[in-house]
Coordinates of C-alpha atoms in Angstrom, one line a residue:
X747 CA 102.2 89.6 127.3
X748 CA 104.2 92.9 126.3
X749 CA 104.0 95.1 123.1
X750 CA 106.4 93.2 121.3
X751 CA 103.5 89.6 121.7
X752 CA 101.2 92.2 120.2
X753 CA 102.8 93.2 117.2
X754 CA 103.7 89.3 116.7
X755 CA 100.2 88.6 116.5
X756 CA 98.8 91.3 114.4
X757 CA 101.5 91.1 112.2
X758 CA 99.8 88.9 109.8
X759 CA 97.3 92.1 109.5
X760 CA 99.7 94.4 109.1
X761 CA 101.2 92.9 106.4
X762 CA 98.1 92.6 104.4
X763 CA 97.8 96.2 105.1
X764 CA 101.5 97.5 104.3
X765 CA 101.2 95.0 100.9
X766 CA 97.8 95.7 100.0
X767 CA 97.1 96.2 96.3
X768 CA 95.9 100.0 96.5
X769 CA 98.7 101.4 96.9
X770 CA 99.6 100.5 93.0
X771 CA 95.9 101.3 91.8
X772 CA 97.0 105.0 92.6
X773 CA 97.9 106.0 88.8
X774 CA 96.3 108.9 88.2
X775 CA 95.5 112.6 89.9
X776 CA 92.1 111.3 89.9
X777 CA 93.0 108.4 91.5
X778 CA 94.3 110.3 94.0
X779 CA 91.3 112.3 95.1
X780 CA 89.3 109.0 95.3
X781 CA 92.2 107.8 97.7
X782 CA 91.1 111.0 99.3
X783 CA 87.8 110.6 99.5
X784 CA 88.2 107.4 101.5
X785 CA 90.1 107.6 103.3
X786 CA 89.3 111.3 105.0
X787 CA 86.8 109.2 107.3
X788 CA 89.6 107.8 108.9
X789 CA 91.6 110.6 109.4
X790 CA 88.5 111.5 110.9
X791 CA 87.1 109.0 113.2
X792 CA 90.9 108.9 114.5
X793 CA 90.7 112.6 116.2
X794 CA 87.6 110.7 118.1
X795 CA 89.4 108.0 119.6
X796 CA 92.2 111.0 120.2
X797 CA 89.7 112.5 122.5
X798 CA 88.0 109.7 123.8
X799 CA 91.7 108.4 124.8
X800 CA 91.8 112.5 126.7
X801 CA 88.3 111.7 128.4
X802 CA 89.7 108.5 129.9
X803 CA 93.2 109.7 131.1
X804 CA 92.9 113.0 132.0
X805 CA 90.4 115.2 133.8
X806 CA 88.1 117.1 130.7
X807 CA 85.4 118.1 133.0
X808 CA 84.6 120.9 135.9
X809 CA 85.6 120.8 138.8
X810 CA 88.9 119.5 137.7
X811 CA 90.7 117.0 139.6
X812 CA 93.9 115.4 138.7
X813 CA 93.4 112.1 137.4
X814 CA 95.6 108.9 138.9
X815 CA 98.4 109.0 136.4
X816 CA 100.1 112.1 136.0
X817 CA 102.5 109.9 132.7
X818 CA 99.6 109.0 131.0
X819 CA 98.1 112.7 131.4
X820 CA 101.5 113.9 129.8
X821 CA 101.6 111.2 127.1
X822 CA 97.7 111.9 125.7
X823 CA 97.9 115.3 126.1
X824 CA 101.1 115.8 124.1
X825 CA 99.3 114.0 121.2
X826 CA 96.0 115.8 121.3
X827 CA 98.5 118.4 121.4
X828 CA 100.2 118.5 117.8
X829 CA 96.9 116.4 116.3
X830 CA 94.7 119.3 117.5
X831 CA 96.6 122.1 116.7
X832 CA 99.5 121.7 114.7
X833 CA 101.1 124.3 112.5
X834 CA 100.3 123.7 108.4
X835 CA 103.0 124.9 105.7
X836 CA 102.0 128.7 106.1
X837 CA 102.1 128.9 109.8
X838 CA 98.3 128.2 110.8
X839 CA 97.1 126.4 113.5
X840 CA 94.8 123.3 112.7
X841 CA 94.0 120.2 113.4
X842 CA 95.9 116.8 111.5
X843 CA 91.9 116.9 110.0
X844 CA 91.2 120.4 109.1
X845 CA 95.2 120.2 106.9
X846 CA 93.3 117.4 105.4
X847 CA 90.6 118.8 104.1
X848 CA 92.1 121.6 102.8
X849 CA 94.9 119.5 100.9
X850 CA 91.7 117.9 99.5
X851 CA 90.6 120.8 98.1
X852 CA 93.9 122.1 97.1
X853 CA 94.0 118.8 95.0
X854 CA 90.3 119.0 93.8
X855 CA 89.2 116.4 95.5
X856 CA 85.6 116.4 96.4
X857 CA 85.0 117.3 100.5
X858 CA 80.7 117.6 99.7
X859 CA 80.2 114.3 101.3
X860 CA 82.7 114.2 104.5
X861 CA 80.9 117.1 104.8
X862 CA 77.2 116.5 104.6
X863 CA 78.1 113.3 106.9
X864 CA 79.5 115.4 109.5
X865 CA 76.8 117.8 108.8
X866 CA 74.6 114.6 109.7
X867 CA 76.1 114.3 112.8
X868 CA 75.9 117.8 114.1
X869 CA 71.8 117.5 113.4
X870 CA 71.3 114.1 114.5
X871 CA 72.9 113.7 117.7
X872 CA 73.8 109.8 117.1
X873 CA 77.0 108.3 115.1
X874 CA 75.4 105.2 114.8
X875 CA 72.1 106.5 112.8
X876 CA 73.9 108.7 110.7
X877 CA 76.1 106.2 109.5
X878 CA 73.6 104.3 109.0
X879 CA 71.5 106.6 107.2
X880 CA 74.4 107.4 105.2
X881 CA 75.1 106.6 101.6
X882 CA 79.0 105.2 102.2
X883 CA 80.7 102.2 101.0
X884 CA 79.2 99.4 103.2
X885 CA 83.0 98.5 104.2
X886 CA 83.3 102.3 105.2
X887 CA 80.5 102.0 108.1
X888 CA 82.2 98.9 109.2
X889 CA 85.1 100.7 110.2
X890 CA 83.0 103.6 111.6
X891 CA 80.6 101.7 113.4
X892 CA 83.9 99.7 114.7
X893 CA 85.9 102.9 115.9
X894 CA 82.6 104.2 117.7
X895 CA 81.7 101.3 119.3
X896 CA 85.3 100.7 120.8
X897 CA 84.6 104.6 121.8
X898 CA 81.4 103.6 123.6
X899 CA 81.9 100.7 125.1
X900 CA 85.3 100.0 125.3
X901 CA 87.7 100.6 128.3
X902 CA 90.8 102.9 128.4
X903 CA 93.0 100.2 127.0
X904 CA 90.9 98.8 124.3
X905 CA 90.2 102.2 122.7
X906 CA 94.1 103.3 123.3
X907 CA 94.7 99.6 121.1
X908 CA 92.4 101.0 118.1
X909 CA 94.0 104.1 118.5
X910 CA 98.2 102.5 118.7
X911 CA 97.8 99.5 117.2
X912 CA 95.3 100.4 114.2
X913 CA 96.5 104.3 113.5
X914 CA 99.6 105.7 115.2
X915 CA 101.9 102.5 114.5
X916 CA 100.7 102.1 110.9
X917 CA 101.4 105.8 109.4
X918 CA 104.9 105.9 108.7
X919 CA 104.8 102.7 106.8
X920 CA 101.7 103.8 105.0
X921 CA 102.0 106.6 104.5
X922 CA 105.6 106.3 103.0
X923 CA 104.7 103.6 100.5
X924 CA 101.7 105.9 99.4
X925 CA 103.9 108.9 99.0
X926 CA 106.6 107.3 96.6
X927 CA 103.7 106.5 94.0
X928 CA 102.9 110.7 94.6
X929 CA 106.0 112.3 94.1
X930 CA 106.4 110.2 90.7
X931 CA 103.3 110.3 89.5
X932 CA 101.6 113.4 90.2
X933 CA 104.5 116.0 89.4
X934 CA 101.8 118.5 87.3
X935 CA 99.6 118.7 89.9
X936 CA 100.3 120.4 93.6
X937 CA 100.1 118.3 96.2
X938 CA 102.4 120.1 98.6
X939 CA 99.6 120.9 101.3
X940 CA 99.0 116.5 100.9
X941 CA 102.6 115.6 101.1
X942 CA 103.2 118.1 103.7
X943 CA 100.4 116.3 105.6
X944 CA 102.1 113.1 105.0
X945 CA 105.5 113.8 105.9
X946 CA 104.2 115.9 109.3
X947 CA 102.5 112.2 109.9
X948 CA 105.7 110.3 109.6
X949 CA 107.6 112.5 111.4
X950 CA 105.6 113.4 114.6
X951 CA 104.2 109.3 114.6
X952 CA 108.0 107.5 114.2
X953 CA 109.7 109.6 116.6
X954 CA 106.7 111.3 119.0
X955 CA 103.4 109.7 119.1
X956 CA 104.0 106.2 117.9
X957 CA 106.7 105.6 120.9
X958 CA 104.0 107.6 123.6
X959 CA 101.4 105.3 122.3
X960 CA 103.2 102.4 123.1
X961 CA 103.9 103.7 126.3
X962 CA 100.4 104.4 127.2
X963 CA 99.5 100.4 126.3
X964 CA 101.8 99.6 128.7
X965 CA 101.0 101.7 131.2
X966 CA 97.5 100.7 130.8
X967 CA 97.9 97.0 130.4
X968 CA 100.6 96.8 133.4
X969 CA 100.9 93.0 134.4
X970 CA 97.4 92.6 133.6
X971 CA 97.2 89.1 131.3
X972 CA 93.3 89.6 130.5
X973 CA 93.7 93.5 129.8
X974 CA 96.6 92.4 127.7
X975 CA 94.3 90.1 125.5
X976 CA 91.5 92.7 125.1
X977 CA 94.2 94.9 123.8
X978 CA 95.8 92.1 121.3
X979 CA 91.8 91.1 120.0
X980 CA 90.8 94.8 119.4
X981 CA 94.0 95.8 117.9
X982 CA 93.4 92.8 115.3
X983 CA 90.0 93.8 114.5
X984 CA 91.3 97.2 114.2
X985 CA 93.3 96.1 111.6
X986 CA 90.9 94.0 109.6
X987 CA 88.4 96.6 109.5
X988 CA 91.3 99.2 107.9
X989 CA 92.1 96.6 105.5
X990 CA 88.0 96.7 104.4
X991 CA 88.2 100.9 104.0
X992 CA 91.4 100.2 101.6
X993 CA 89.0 97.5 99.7
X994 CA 86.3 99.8 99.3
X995 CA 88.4 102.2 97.9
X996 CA 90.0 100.4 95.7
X997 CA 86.7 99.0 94.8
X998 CA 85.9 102.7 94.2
X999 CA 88.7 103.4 91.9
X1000 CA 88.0 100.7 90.1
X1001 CA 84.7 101.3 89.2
X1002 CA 85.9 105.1 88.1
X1003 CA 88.2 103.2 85.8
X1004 CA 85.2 101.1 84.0
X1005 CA 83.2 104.3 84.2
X1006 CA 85.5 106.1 82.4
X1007 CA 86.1 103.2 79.8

Protein backbone atom coordinates (compact mmCIF):
# COMPACT_ATOMS: atom_id res chain seq x y z
CA UNK A 1 0.00 0.00 0.00
CA UNK A 2 1.31 3.73 -0.41
CA UNK A 3 -0.28 7.16 0.41
CA UNK A 4 -1.89 7.52 -2.79
CA UNK A 5 -4.15 3.58 -1.85
CA UNK A 6 -4.93 5.70 1.22
CA UNK A 7 -6.44 8.63 -0.12
CA UNK A 8 -8.33 6.26 -2.69
CA UNK A 9 -10.02 4.65 0.07
CA UNK A 10 -10.97 7.48 2.24
CA UNK A 11 -11.94 9.41 -0.46
CA UNK A 12 -15.51 8.55 -0.21
CA UNK A 13 -15.17 10.40 3.36
CA UNK A 14 -13.52 13.14 2.30
CA UNK A 15 -16.00 14.00 -0.06
CA UNK A 16 -18.80 13.89 2.33
CA UNK A 17 -16.66 16.13 4.28
CA UNK A 18 -15.47 18.75 1.57
CA UNK A 19 -19.54 18.71 0.29
CA UNK A 20 -21.10 18.67 3.52
CA UNK A 21 -24.09 20.82 3.91
CA UNK A 22 -22.60 23.25 6.75
CA UNK A 23 -20.69 25.05 4.94
CA UNK A 24 -24.04 26.81 3.28
CA UNK A 25 -25.85 26.89 6.79
CA UNK A 26 -23.10 29.62 7.61
CA UNK A 27 -25.43 32.81 6.85
CA UNK A 28 -25.22 34.84 9.50
CA UNK A 29 -22.34 36.50 12.10
CA UNK A 30 -24.12 34.41 14.47
CA UNK A 31 -23.86 31.60 12.51
CA UNK A 32 -20.51 32.03 12.53
CA UNK A 33 -19.63 31.94 16.20
CA UNK A 34 -21.77 28.69 16.52
CA UNK A 35 -19.32 27.35 13.69
CA UNK A 36 -16.86 28.57 16.31
CA UNK A 37 -18.02 27.10 19.03
CA UNK A 38 -17.74 23.70 17.45
CA UNK A 39 -15.52 23.39 16.12
CA UNK A 40 -12.64 25.02 18.71
CA UNK A 41 -12.67 21.32 20.21
CA UNK A 42 -10.96 20.25 17.26
CA UNK A 43 -8.62 22.76 16.81
CA UNK A 44 -8.09 21.61 20.14
CA UNK A 45 -7.77 17.95 20.53
CA UNK A 46 -5.43 18.33 17.24
CA UNK A 47 -2.46 20.13 19.33
CA UNK A 48 -2.82 16.64 21.37
CA UNK A 49 -2.25 14.36 18.81
CA UNK A 50 0.59 17.21 17.66
CA UNK A 51 2.29 16.19 20.84
CA UNK A 52 1.49 12.82 21.18
CA UNK A 53 2.99 12.47 17.47
CA UNK A 54 6.50 14.48 19.44
CA UNK A 55 6.35 11.87 22.41
CA UNK A 56 6.58 9.00 19.94
CA UNK A 57 9.28 10.42 17.46
CA UNK A 58 11.46 12.26 19.39
CA UNK A 59 13.06 12.21 22.72
CA UNK A 60 10.62 14.59 25.28
CA UNK A 61 12.05 13.20 28.44
CA UNK A 62 15.40 13.47 30.64
CA UNK A 63 18.12 12.09 30.08
CA UNK A 64 17.69 12.78 26.44
CA UNK A 65 18.72 10.37 23.96
CA UNK A 66 18.39 10.66 20.32
CA UNK A 67 15.59 8.70 19.11
CA UNK A 68 16.11 6.13 15.87
CA UNK A 69 15.04 8.50 13.14
CA UNK A 70 16.73 11.62 12.98
CA UNK A 71 13.83 12.60 9.49
CA UNK A 72 11.01 11.94 11.47
CA UNK A 73 12.58 14.02 14.48
CA UNK A 74 13.03 16.94 11.91
CA UNK A 75 9.53 16.48 10.31
CA UNK A 76 7.37 16.50 13.80
CA UNK A 77 9.32 18.92 15.30
CA UNK A 78 9.07 21.46 12.47
CA UNK A 79 5.26 21.14 12.86
CA UNK A 80 5.00 21.45 16.64
CA UNK A 81 7.17 24.13 15.67
CA UNK A 82 4.81 26.82 13.71
CA UNK A 83 1.53 24.98 15.54
CA UNK A 84 3.10 25.85 18.94
CA UNK A 85 4.40 29.00 18.47
CA UNK A 86 3.54 30.76 15.43
CA UNK A 87 3.43 34.51 14.97
CA UNK A 88 -0.39 36.07 14.94
CA UNK A 89 -1.22 39.35 12.79
CA UNK A 90 0.57 41.76 15.46
CA UNK A 91 3.73 39.80 15.86
CA UNK A 92 2.97 37.51 19.02
CA UNK A 93 3.93 34.26 19.57
CA UNK A 94 0.99 31.57 20.14
CA UNK A 95 -0.07 28.57 19.55
CA UNK A 96 -2.60 27.68 16.09
CA UNK A 97 -5.10 27.28 19.49
CA UNK A 98 -4.51 30.29 21.59
CA UNK A 99 -4.98 32.66 17.68
CA UNK A 100 -8.14 30.73 17.93
CA UNK A 101 -9.51 31.62 20.85
CA UNK A 102 -8.80 35.07 20.62
CA UNK A 103 -10.41 35.36 16.99
CA UNK A 104 -13.32 33.88 18.92
CA UNK A 105 -13.55 36.59 21.06
CA UNK A 106 -12.57 39.16 18.60
CA UNK A 107 -15.83 37.87 16.79
CA UNK A 108 -18.02 37.52 20.00
CA UNK A 109 -18.18 34.21 20.00
CA UNK A 110 -18.68 32.52 23.30
CA UNK A 111 -15.12 30.77 24.63
CA UNK A 112 -17.11 30.05 28.48
CA UNK A 113 -17.43 26.49 27.71
CA UNK A 114 -14.01 25.38 25.79
CA UNK A 115 -13.02 26.92 28.70
CA UNK A 116 -14.77 25.37 31.67
CA UNK A 117 -14.03 21.91 29.72
CA UNK A 118 -10.47 22.54 29.70
CA UNK A 119 -10.91 23.81 33.11
CA UNK A 120 -12.37 20.23 33.66
CA UNK A 121 -9.43 18.67 32.56
CA UNK A 122 -6.86 20.56 34.51
CA UNK A 123 -8.97 19.45 37.87
CA UNK A 124 -9.76 16.06 36.90
CA UNK A 125 -6.81 14.52 35.67
CA UNK A 126 -8.80 12.10 33.09
CA UNK A 127 -10.00 13.15 29.36
CA UNK A 128 -12.25 10.45 29.31
CA UNK A 129 -14.42 11.43 32.62
CA UNK A 130 -14.46 14.94 31.74
CA UNK A 131 -15.91 14.41 28.53
CA UNK A 132 -18.06 12.42 29.82
CA UNK A 133 -19.18 14.53 32.51
CA UNK A 134 -19.42 17.22 30.11
CA UNK A 135 -22.50 18.80 28.75
CA UNK A 136 -21.32 18.59 24.71
CA UNK A 137 -23.12 17.62 21.69
CA UNK A 138 -23.14 13.75 21.99
CA UNK A 139 -21.43 13.72 18.38
CA UNK A 140 -18.76 16.13 19.89
CA UNK A 141 -17.51 13.38 22.61
CA UNK A 142 -17.42 10.97 19.84
CA UNK A 143 -14.74 12.68 18.23
CA UNK A 144 -12.98 13.46 21.51
CA UNK A 145 -13.24 10.19 22.91
CA UNK A 146 -11.97 8.96 19.33
CA UNK A 147 -8.83 11.41 19.16
CA UNK A 148 -7.90 10.30 22.82
CA UNK A 149 -8.19 6.89 22.45
CA UNK A 150 -5.97 6.74 19.18
CA UNK A 151 -3.62 8.90 21.71
CA UNK A 152 -3.72 6.20 24.33
CA UNK A 153 -3.62 3.25 22.72
CA UNK A 154 -2.62 3.70 19.44
CA UNK A 155 0.87 3.25 17.84
CA UNK A 156 3.14 5.91 16.23
CA UNK A 157 1.47 5.39 12.87
CA UNK A 158 -2.10 5.18 13.79
CA UNK A 159 -2.05 8.44 15.76
CA UNK A 160 0.22 10.11 12.90
CA UNK A 161 -3.09 8.71 10.44
CA UNK A 162 -5.69 10.73 12.75
CA UNK A 163 -3.39 13.43 12.74
CA UNK A 164 -2.52 13.45 8.42
CA UNK A 165 -5.29 11.88 7.23
CA UNK A 166 -8.19 13.44 9.44
CA UNK A 167 -6.53 17.19 10.11
CA UNK A 168 -3.38 18.31 8.22
CA UNK A 169 -4.67 17.02 4.61
CA UNK A 170 -8.18 18.33 5.12
CA UNK A 171 -7.54 22.21 5.98
CA UNK A 172 -6.83 23.72 2.85
CA UNK A 173 -9.88 22.36 1.24
CA UNK A 174 -11.89 23.25 4.32
CA UNK A 175 -10.87 25.77 5.26
CA UNK A 176 -11.04 27.49 1.77
CA UNK A 177 -14.71 26.59 1.01
CA UNK A 178 -15.49 27.99 4.65
CA UNK A 179 -13.71 31.23 4.01
CA UNK A 180 -15.49 32.21 0.65
CA UNK A 181 -19.03 32.10 2.50
CA UNK A 182 -16.87 34.72 5.20
CA UNK A 183 -15.45 37.25 3.18
CA UNK A 184 -19.10 37.64 1.43
CA UNK A 185 -21.08 37.40 4.08
CA UNK A 186 -19.64 38.90 7.07
CA UNK A 187 -18.16 42.24 5.59
CA UNK A 188 -19.66 44.44 8.90
CA UNK A 189 -18.12 42.42 11.15
CA UNK A 190 -14.07 41.90 11.79
CA UNK A 191 -12.98 38.78 11.32
CA UNK A 192 -9.43 39.51 10.38
CA UNK A 193 -7.78 37.74 13.48
CA UNK A 194 -10.34 34.37 12.02
CA UNK A 195 -9.34 34.76 8.44
CA UNK A 196 -5.90 35.36 9.27
CA UNK A 197 -6.09 32.02 11.24
CA UNK A 198 -7.55 30.48 8.21
CA UNK A 199 -5.29 31.59 5.54
CA UNK A 200 -1.94 30.83 8.09
CA UNK A 201 -3.77 27.16 7.94
CA UNK A 202 -3.79 26.90 4.20
CA UNK A 203 -0.69 28.14 3.75
CA UNK A 204 1.70 26.45 6.26
CA UNK A 205 -0.62 22.82 5.65
CA UNK A 206 -0.55 22.93 1.48
CA UNK A 207 2.96 23.70 1.19
CA UNK A 208 4.70 22.64 4.89
CA UNK A 209 2.95 20.36 7.10
CA UNK A 210 0.54 18.54 4.80
CA UNK A 211 3.61 17.24 2.50
CA UNK A 212 5.83 16.47 6.14
CA UNK A 213 2.82 14.57 7.18
CA UNK A 214 2.74 12.43 4.43
CA UNK A 215 6.26 11.88 4.81
CA UNK A 216 6.05 10.76 8.27
CA UNK A 217 3.18 7.98 7.14
CA UNK A 218 5.56 6.75 5.03
CA UNK A 219 8.29 6.69 6.93
CA UNK A 220 6.32 5.03 9.51
CA UNK A 221 4.46 2.59 7.52
CA UNK A 222 7.69 1.56 5.33
CA UNK A 223 6.89 -1.73 3.44
CA UNK A 224 4.86 -2.77 6.31
CA UNK A 225 1.31 -4.23 4.57
CA UNK A 226 -0.47 -4.57 8.18
CA UNK A 227 0.89 -1.13 9.50
CA UNK A 228 -0.36 0.19 6.27
CA UNK A 229 -4.04 -1.11 6.97
CA UNK A 230 -4.07 0.24 10.63
CA UNK A 231 -3.20 3.54 9.08
CA UNK A 232 -6.00 3.29 6.03
CA UNK A 233 -8.86 2.00 9.01
CA UNK A 234 -8.02 4.81 11.53
CA UNK A 235 -7.71 7.40 8.99
CA UNK A 236 -11.39 6.42 7.79
CA UNK A 237 -12.76 6.53 11.22
CA UNK A 238 -10.95 9.72 11.62
CA UNK A 239 -12.87 10.99 9.03
CA UNK A 240 -16.34 9.73 9.90
CA UNK A 241 -16.09 11.00 13.39
CA UNK A 242 -15.19 14.80 11.74
CA UNK A 243 -18.13 14.44 9.64
CA UNK A 244 -20.37 13.86 13.15
CA UNK A 245 -18.73 17.28 14.80
CA UNK A 246 -19.84 19.10 11.37
CA UNK A 247 -23.54 17.38 12.12
CA UNK A 248 -23.73 18.53 15.51
CA UNK A 249 -22.99 21.73 14.50
CA UNK A 250 -25.09 22.15 12.05
CA UNK A 251 -27.62 20.57 14.23
CA UNK A 252 -26.65 23.46 16.58
CA UNK A 253 -27.24 26.15 14.18
CA UNK A 254 -30.26 24.93 13.28
CA UNK A 255 -31.78 24.83 16.43
CA UNK A 256 -30.54 28.74 16.93
CA UNK A 257 -32.54 29.30 13.74
CA UNK A 258 -35.96 27.74 15.33
CA UNK A 259 -35.03 29.48 18.53
CA UNK A 260 -34.87 32.52 17.08
CA UNK A 261 -38.12 31.95 14.93
Amino acid sequence: MTIHTINKSIQPQRELLLQHSLYKQIQTVDDLRHFMEGHVYAVWDFMSLLKALQQKLTCTTTPWFASPNPEMRYLINEIVLAEESDLTMDGKRLSHFEMYLEAMKASGANTATIETFLDSVISMQNIFVSIKISDLHPKIKEFLNFTFEVIEHGKAHEIAAAFTFGREDLIPDMFSEILKNFQINFPETDLSQLIYYFERHIELDADDHGPMAMQMITELCGQDTQKWREVEAVSIQALEKRIGLWDAIEEHIHEMHLATT
